[in-house]
Amino acid sequence: MSGSSPEHEDLRFLKLGAPIASHLGLQLLLLLNVWFFPVWFAVSCWATRAKHGLLDDVLVVLGPVLLALNTLFEGLRLFFGYLGNLSENPGALGGFLSLSIFLQAPLLIIQLTTIRFHLTLAEWILDCLLLAFVATEIVAGYFAYTQIAVANNRKILSTRKSIELDKINRT
């Protein structure tokens, strides 16, 4: 047993000069999005309730379903973004990018371009802002993903090299 605590191991690892690979731009965008999300959700709930009488039968059911899906995807997307960026986890960051590109952005684009939804002005503005957040987070997430993947590859390669050096030193 080495006698050193896990905290000392972490400090020793940081003292070796291992750079932190998380992306500050993505982190700031995620922070702003986390603060923006409750406002978007409140206005969307209000608008869904306010325009209930204007919508046809299909959209009366589809509106709350799309709101629930948007809320679920946004919550998961923000969680995976934070997890992937702060813990330097490429898998979680890949999940963040996949949710952003394949689910959240198309759902917002469909909602913004469908005239039958009768979007209120506040709802339209906030949906456009959310789509702008998603688009900029996709770009920043791509750069963060490449930066974190390179850092993880360097860690793996340096670990393999140190294992090989230990084997050589033992012989």
mmCIF file of C-alpha atoms in Angstrom:
data_model
loop_
_atom_site.group_PDB
_atom_site.id
_atom_site.type_symbol
_atom_site.label_atom_id
_atom_site.label_comp_id
_atom_site.label_asym_id
_atom_site.label_seq_id
_atom_site.Cartn_x
_atom_site.Cartn_y
_atom_site.Cartn_z
ATOM 1 C CA MET A 1 0.000 0.000 0.000
ATOM 2 C CA SER A 2 1.455 3.322 -1.023
ATOM 3 C CA GLY A 3 0.169 5.422 1.880
ATOM 4 C CA SER A 4 -0.880 8.358 -0.300
ATOM 5 C CA SER A 5 -4.491 9.441 -0.411
ATOM 6 C CA PRO A 6 -6.483 9.751 -3.665
ATOM 7 C CA GLU A 7 -6.361 13.542 -3.323
ATOM 8 C CA HIS A 8 -2.560 13.417 -3.367
ATOM 9 C CA GLU A 9 -2.677 11.196 -6.444
ATOM 10 C CA ASP A 10 -4.838 13.765 -8.234
ATOM 11 C CA LEU A 11 -2.528 16.615 -7.217
ATOM 12 C CA ARG A 12 0.502 14.644 -8.313
ATOM 13 C CA PHE A 13 -1.145 14.022 -11.677
ATOM 14 C CA LEU A 14 -1.849 17.742 -12.110
ATOM 15 C CA LYS A 15 1.682 18.653 -11.064
ATOM 16 C CA LEU A 16 3.064 16.494 -13.843
ATOM 17 C CA GLY A 17 1.816 19.110 -16.272
ATOM 18 C CA ALA A 18 -1.184 17.317 -17.738
ATOM 19 C CA PRO A 19 -3.207 20.025 -19.489
ATOM 20 C CA ILE A 20 -6.913 20.302 -18.804
ATOM 21 C CA ALA A 21 -8.700 19.651 -22.076
ATOM 22 C CA SER A 22 -12.188 20.964 -21.312
ATOM 23 C CA HIS A 23 -13.360 23.731 -23.629
ATOM 24 C CA LEU A 24 -14.117 27.100 -21.982
ATOM 25 C CA GLY A 25 -16.250 28.391 -24.870
ATOM 26 C CA LEU A 26 -18.543 25.378 -24.750
ATOM 27 C CA GLN A 27 -18.742 25.653 -20.971
ATOM 28 C CA LEU A 28 -19.841 29.298 -21.153
ATOM 29 C CA LEU A 29 -22.443 28.493 -23.806
ATOM 30 C CA LEU A 30 -23.788 25.634 -21.695
ATOM 31 C CA LEU A 31 -23.958 27.904 -18.647
ATOM 32 C CA LEU A 32 -25.911 30.554 -20.556
ATOM 33 C CA ASN A 33 -28.185 27.866 -21.962
ATOM 34 C CA VAL A 34 -28.867 26.468 -18.478
ATOM 35 C CA TRP A 35 -29.974 29.943 -17.355
ATOM 36 C CA PHE A 36 -31.995 30.500 -20.540
ATOM 37 C CA PHE A 37 -33.749 27.115 -20.452
ATOM 38 C CA PRO A 38 -36.239 27.862 -17.598
ATOM 39 C CA VAL A 39 -37.325 31.088 -19.320
ATOM 40 C CA TRP A 40 -37.820 29.229 -22.602
ATOM 41 C CA PHE A 41 -39.756 26.477 -20.809
ATOM 42 C CA ALA A 42 -42.040 28.914 -18.956
ATOM 43 C CA VAL A 43 -42.869 30.889 -22.107
ATOM 44 C CA SER A 44 -43.432 27.689 -24.100
ATOM 45 C CA CYS A 45 -45.813 26.330 -21.438
ATOM 46 C CA TRP A 46 -47.679 29.638 -21.355
ATOM 47 C CA ALA A 47 -47.901 29.782 -25.163
ATOM 48 C CA THR A 48 -49.074 26.171 -25.428
ATOM 49 C CA ARG A 49 -51.850 26.923 -22.947
ATOM 50 C CA ALA A 50 -52.739 30.289 -24.548
ATOM 51 C CA LYS A 51 -53.061 29.021 -28.114
ATOM 52 C CA HIS A 52 -54.941 25.843 -27.180
ATOM 53 C CA GLY A 53 -58.169 27.092 -28.770
ATOM 54 C CA LEU A 54 -56.493 28.196 -32.019
ATOM 55 C CA LEU A 55 -54.963 24.833 -32.897
ATOM 56 C CA ASP A 56 -56.686 22.033 -34.769
ATOM 57 C CA ASP A 57 -57.240 18.630 -33.139
ATOM 58 C CA VAL A 58 -53.938 17.102 -34.204
ATOM 59 C CA LEU A 59 -51.850 20.040 -33.012
ATOM 60 C CA VAL A 60 -53.718 20.245 -29.698
ATOM 61 C CA VAL A 61 -52.205 16.843 -28.909
ATOM 62 C CA LEU A 62 -48.943 17.356 -30.790
ATOM 63 C CA GLY A 63 -48.074 20.702 -29.146
ATOM 64 C CA PRO A 64 -47.633 19.391 -25.586
ATOM 65 C CA VAL A 65 -45.885 16.266 -26.911
ATOM 66 C CA LEU A 66 -43.359 18.407 -28.802
ATOM 67 C CA LEU A 67 -42.886 20.584 -25.726
ATOM 68 C CA ALA A 68 -42.226 17.490 -23.592
ATOM 69 C CA LEU A 69 -39.785 16.084 -26.170
ATOM 70 C CA ASN A 70 -37.996 19.428 -26.480
ATOM 71 C CA THR A 71 -37.709 19.656 -22.697
ATOM 72 C CA LEU A 72 -36.432 16.082 -22.383
ATOM 73 C CA PHE A 73 -33.894 16.470 -25.195
ATOM 74 C CA GLU A 74 -32.693 19.822 -23.887
ATOM 75 C CA GLY A 75 -32.215 18.502 -20.362
ATOM 76 C CA LEU A 76 -30.326 15.427 -21.577
ATOM 77 C CA ARG A 77 -28.307 17.497 -24.003
ATOM 78 C CA LEU A 78 -27.191 19.945 -21.315
ATOM 79 C CA PHE A 79 -26.380 17.093 -18.926
ATOM 80 C CA PHE A 80 -24.253 15.280 -21.506
ATOM 81 C CA GLY A 81 -22.588 18.550 -22.488
ATOM 82 C CA TYR A 82 -21.557 19.294 -18.918
ATOM 83 C CA LEU A 83 -20.528 15.700 -18.241
ATOM 84 C CA GLY A 84 -18.512 15.409 -21.434
ATOM 85 C CA ASN A 85 -16.799 18.764 -21.180
ATOM 86 C CA LEU A 86 -15.972 18.910 -17.481
ATOM 87 C CA SER A 87 -14.963 15.273 -17.034
ATOM 88 C CA GLU A 88 -13.210 15.218 -20.426
ATOM 89 C CA ASN A 89 -15.345 12.272 -21.503
ATOM 90 C CA PRO A 90 -15.531 11.903 -25.309
ATOM 91 C CA GLY A 91 -18.458 9.465 -25.072
ATOM 92 C CA ALA A 92 -20.699 11.903 -23.223
ATOM 93 C CA LEU A 93 -19.614 14.738 -25.498
ATOM 94 C CA GLY A 94 -20.466 12.561 -28.500
ATOM 95 C CA GLY A 95 -23.909 11.988 -26.980
ATOM 96 C CA PHE A 96 -24.278 15.741 -26.558
ATOM 97 C CA LEU A 97 -23.389 16.323 -30.212
ATOM 98 C CA SER A 98 -25.671 13.513 -31.411
ATOM 99 C CA LEU A 99 -28.640 14.821 -29.432
ATOM 100 C CA SER A 100 -27.952 18.345 -30.672
ATOM 101 C CA ILE A 101 -27.558 17.481 -34.347
ATOM 102 C CA PHE A 102 -30.071 14.678 -34.832
ATOM 103 C CA LEU A 103 -32.872 15.454 -32.364
ATOM 104 C CA GLN A 104 -32.896 18.950 -30.857
ATOM 105 C CA ALA A 105 -32.020 21.061 -33.915
ATOM 106 C CA PRO A 106 -34.455 19.320 -36.328
ATOM 107 C CA LEU A 107 -37.249 19.478 -33.752
ATOM 108 C CA LEU A 108 -36.715 23.217 -33.272
ATOM 109 C CA ILE A 109 -36.492 23.838 -37.025
ATOM 110 C CA ILE A 110 -39.741 21.947 -37.621
ATOM 111 C CA GLN A 111 -41.446 23.874 -34.841
ATOM 112 C CA LEU A 112 -40.216 27.213 -36.203
ATOM 113 C CA THR A 113 -41.119 26.547 -39.836
ATOM 114 C CA THR A 114 -44.567 25.022 -39.350
ATOM 115 C CA ILE A 115 -47.109 27.806 -39.745
ATOM 116 C CA ARG A 116 -49.945 25.753 -38.270
ATOM 117 C CA PHE A 117 -48.426 25.996 -34.777
ATOM 118 C CA HIS A 118 -49.447 29.686 -34.533
ATOM 119 C CA LEU A 119 -46.294 30.677 -32.647
ATOM 120 C CA THR A 120 -46.575 33.787 -30.507
ATOM 121 C CA LEU A 121 -43.921 36.449 -30.967
ATOM 122 C CA ALA A 122 -42.292 35.673 -27.613
ATOM 123 C CA GLU A 123 -42.277 31.956 -28.396
ATOM 124 C CA TRP A 124 -40.796 32.554 -31.847
ATOM 125 C CA ILE A 125 -38.026 34.798 -30.473
ATOM 126 C CA LEU A 126 -37.127 32.353 -27.699
ATOM 127 C CA ASP A 127 -37.173 29.378 -30.089
ATOM 128 C CA CYS A 128 -34.832 31.281 -32.421
ATOM 129 C CA LEU A 129 -32.523 32.038 -29.487
ATOM 130 C CA LEU A 130 -32.579 28.385 -28.425
ATOM 131 C CA LEU A 131 -31.783 27.325 -31.989
ATOM 132 C CA ALA A 132 -28.893 29.814 -32.014
ATOM 133 C CA PHE A 133 -27.630 28.298 -28.745
ATOM 134 C CA VAL A 134 -27.881 24.810 -30.229
ATOM 135 C CA ALA A 135 -26.058 25.835 -33.414
ATOM 136 C CA THR A 136 -23.198 27.561 -31.593
ATOM 137 C CA GLU A 137 -22.954 24.699 -29.098
ATOM 138 C CA ILE A 138 -22.654 22.240 -31.985
ATOM 139 C CA VAL A 139 -19.684 24.189 -33.355
ATOM 140 C CA ALA A 140 -18.054 24.646 -29.937
ATOM 141 C CA GLY A 141 -18.861 21.026 -29.066
ATOM 142 C CA TYR A 142 -17.082 19.821 -32.181
ATOM 143 C CA PHE A 143 -13.938 21.729 -31.223
ATOM 144 C CA ALA A 144 -14.213 20.499 -27.629
ATOM 145 C CA TYR A 145 -14.673 16.930 -28.856
ATOM 146 C CA THR A 146 -11.545 17.038 -31.011
ATOM 147 C CA GLN A 147 -9.550 18.713 -28.225
ATOM 148 C CA ILE A 148 -10.659 16.147 -25.614
ATOM 149 C CA ALA A 149 -10.160 13.198 -27.968
ATOM 150 C CA VAL A 150 -6.586 14.296 -28.700
ATOM 151 C CA ALA A 151 -5.897 14.759 -24.968
ATOM 152 C CA ASN A 152 -7.304 11.304 -24.175
ATOM 153 C CA ASN A 153 -5.222 9.724 -26.932
ATOM 154 C CA ARG A 154 -2.111 11.383 -25.512
ATOM 155 C CA LYS A 155 -2.940 10.043 -22.046
ATOM 156 C CA ILE A 156 -3.425 6.530 -23.413
ATOM 157 C CA LEU A 157 -0.230 6.651 -25.450
ATOM 158 C CA SER A 158 1.805 8.063 -22.564
ATOM 159 C CA THR A 159 0.418 5.337 -20.291
ATOM 160 C CA ARG A 160 1.391 2.667 -22.819
ATOM 161 C CA LYS A 161 4.868 4.165 -23.160
ATOM 162 C CA SER A 162 5.344 4.227 -19.391
ATOM 163 C CA ILE A 163 4.219 0.586 -19.152
ATOM 164 C CA GLU A 164 6.686 -0.366 -21.883
ATOM 165 C CA LEU A 165 9.469 1.570 -20.125
ATOM 166 C CA ASP A 166 8.649 -0.203 -16.853
ATOM 167 C CA LYS A 167 8.918 -3.566 -18.623
ATOM 168 C CA ILE A 168 12.275 -2.587 -20.117
ATOM 169 C CA ASN A 169 13.565 -1.315 -16.758
ATOM 170 C CA ARG A 170 12.569 -4.555 -15.012
ATOM 171 C CA THR A 171 14.639 -6.663 -17.382
#
